[in-house]
Short mmCIF file of C-alpha atoms and ligand atoms in Angstrom, two decimals:
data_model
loop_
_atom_site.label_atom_id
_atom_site.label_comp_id
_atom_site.label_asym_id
_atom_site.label_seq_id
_atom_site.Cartn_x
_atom_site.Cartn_y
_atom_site.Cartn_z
CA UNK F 739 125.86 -38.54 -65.24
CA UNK F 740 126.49 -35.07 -64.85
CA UNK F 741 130.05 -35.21 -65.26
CA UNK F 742 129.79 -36.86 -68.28
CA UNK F 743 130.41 -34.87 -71.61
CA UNK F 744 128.37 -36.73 -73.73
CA UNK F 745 125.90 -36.95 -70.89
CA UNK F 746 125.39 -33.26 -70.56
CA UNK F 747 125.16 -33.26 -75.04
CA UNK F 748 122.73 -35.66 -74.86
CA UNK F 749 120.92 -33.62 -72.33
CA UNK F 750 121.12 -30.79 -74.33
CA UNK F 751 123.83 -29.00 -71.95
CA UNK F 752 126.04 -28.51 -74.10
CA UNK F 753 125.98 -28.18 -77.83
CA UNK F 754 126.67 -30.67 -80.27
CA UNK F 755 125.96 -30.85 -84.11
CA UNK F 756 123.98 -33.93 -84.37
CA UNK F 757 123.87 -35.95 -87.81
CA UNK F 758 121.67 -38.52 -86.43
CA UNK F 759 119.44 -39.57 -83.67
CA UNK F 760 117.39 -42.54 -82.88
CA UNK F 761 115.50 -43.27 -79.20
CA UNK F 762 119.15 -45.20 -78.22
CA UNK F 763 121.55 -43.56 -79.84
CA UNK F 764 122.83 -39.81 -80.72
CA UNK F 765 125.37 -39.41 -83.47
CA UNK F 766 127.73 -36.40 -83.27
CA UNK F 767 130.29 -34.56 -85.09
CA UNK F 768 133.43 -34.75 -83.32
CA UNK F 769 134.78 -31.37 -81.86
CA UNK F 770 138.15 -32.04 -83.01
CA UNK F 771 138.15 -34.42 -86.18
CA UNK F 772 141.07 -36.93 -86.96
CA UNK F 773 139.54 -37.19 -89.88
CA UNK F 774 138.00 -35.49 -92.90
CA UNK F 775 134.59 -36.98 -91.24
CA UNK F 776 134.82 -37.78 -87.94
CA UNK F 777 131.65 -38.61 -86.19
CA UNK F 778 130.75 -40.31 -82.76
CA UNK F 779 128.64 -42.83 -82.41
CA UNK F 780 127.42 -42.44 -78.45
CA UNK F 781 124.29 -44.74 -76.89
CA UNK F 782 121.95 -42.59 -74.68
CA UNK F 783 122.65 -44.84 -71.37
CA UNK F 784 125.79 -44.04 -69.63
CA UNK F 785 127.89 -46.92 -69.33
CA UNK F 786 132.17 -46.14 -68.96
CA UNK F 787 133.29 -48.15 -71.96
CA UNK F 788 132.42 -51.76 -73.43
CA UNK F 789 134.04 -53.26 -70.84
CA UNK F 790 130.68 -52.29 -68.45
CA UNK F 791 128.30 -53.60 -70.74
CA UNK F 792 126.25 -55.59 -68.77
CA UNK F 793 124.91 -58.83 -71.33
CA UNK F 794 121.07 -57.50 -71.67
CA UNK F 795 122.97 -54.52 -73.31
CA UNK F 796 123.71 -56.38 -76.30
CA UNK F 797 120.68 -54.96 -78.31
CA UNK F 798 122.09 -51.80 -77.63
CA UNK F 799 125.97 -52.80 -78.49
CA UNK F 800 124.25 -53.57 -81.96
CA UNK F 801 122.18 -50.43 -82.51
CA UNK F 802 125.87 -49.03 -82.40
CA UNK F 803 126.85 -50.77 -85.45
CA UNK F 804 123.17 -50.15 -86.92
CA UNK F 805 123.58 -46.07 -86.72
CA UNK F 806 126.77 -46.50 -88.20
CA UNK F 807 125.30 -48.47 -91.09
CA UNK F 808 122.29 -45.50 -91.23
CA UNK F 809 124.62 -42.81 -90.96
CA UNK F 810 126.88 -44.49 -93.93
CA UNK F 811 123.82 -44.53 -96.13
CA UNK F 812 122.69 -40.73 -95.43
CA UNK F 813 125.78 -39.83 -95.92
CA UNK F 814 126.52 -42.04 -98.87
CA UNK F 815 129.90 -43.40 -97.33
CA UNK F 816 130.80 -46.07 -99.23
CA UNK F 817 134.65 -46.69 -97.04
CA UNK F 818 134.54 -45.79 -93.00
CA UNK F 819 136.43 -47.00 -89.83
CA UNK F 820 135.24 -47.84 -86.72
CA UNK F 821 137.15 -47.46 -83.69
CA UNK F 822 136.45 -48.12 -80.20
CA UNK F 823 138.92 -46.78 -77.61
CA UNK F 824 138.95 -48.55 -74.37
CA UNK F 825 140.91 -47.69 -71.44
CA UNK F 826 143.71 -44.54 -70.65
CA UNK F 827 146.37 -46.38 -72.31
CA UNK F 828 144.05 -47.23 -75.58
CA UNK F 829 143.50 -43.02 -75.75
CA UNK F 830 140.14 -43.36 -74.23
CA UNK F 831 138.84 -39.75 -73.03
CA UNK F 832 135.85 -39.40 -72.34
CA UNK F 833 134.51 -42.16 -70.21
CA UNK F 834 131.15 -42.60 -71.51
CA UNK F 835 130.79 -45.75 -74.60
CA UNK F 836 131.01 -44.49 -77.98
CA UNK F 837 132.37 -45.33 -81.46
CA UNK F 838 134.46 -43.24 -83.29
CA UNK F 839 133.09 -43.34 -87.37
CA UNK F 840 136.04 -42.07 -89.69
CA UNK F 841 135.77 -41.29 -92.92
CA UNK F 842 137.77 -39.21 -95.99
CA UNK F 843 141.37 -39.84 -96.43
CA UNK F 844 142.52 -42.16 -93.77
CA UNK F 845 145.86 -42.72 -91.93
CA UNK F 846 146.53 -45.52 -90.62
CA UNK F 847 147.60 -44.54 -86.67
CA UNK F 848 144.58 -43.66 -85.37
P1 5GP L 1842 138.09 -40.97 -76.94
O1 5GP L 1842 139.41 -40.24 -76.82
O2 5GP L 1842 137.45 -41.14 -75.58
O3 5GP L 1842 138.16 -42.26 -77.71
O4 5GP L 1842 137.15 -40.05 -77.80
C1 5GP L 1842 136.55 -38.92 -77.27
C2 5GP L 1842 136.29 -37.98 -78.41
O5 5GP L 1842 135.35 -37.02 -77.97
C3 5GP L 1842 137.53 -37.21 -78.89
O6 5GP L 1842 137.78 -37.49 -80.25
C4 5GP L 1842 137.18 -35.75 -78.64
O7 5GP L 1842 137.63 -34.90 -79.67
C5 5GP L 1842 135.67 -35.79 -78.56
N1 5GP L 1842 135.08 -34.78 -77.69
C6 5GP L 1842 135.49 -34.45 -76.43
N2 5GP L 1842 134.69 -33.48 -75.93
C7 5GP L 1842 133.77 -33.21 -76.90
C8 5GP L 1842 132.68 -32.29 -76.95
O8 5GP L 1842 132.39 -31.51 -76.03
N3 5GP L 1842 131.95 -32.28 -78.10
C9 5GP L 1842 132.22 -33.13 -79.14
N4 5GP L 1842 131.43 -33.05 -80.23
N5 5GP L 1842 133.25 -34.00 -79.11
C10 5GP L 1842 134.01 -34.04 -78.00
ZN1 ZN L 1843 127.88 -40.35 -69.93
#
């Protein structure tokens, strides 16, 4: 989707410091971090947020957690939250799927 943020990064558009990539999935360093590591976990195929995942997509809802895991273990990140935003009201922005992977010292209102 052109329009899409993470649509144009993953189509090279616009830059993005990538910390992991697999055929699915692209793993970026978030522009503005809420945390000392703040990385986002973003599947290639556009889809708004989980709630338009179709039910074939479930492979692909679980390579989400898998990069996570692979990123962890790069990283050696022994303590990390996951966070999925869904909808305005949740503090979704950007209306393209993705996890948010925090790491470091962590508050607890994100
Ligand atoms: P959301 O608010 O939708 O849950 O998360 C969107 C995240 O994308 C935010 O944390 C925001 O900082 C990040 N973000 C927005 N635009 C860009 C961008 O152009 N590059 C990168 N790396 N992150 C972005
Ligand atoms: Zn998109």
């Amino acid at each position: 989707m052109s329009s899409c943020v993470f649509c144009r990064i993953i189509a090279q558009e616009i830059p993005a410091n990538v910390v992991h990539e697999t055929d699915d999935i692209i793993v970026i360093k978030d522009i503005a971090p809420k945390a000392p590591l703040h990385y986002l976990v973003i599947p290639k195929a556009h889809t708004t947020s989980i709630l338009d995942l179709a039910d074939h997509e479930a492979a692909l809802a679980g390579k989400m957690f898998l990069a996570a895991r692979d990123v962890a273990k790069k990283k050696n990140i022994q303590s990390f939250r996951l966070v999925v935003n869904t909808g305005t009201e949740s503090g979704q922005s950007v209306f393209h799927t993705h996890l948010h992977f925090l790491a470091g010292k962590l508050t607890q209102d994100f």
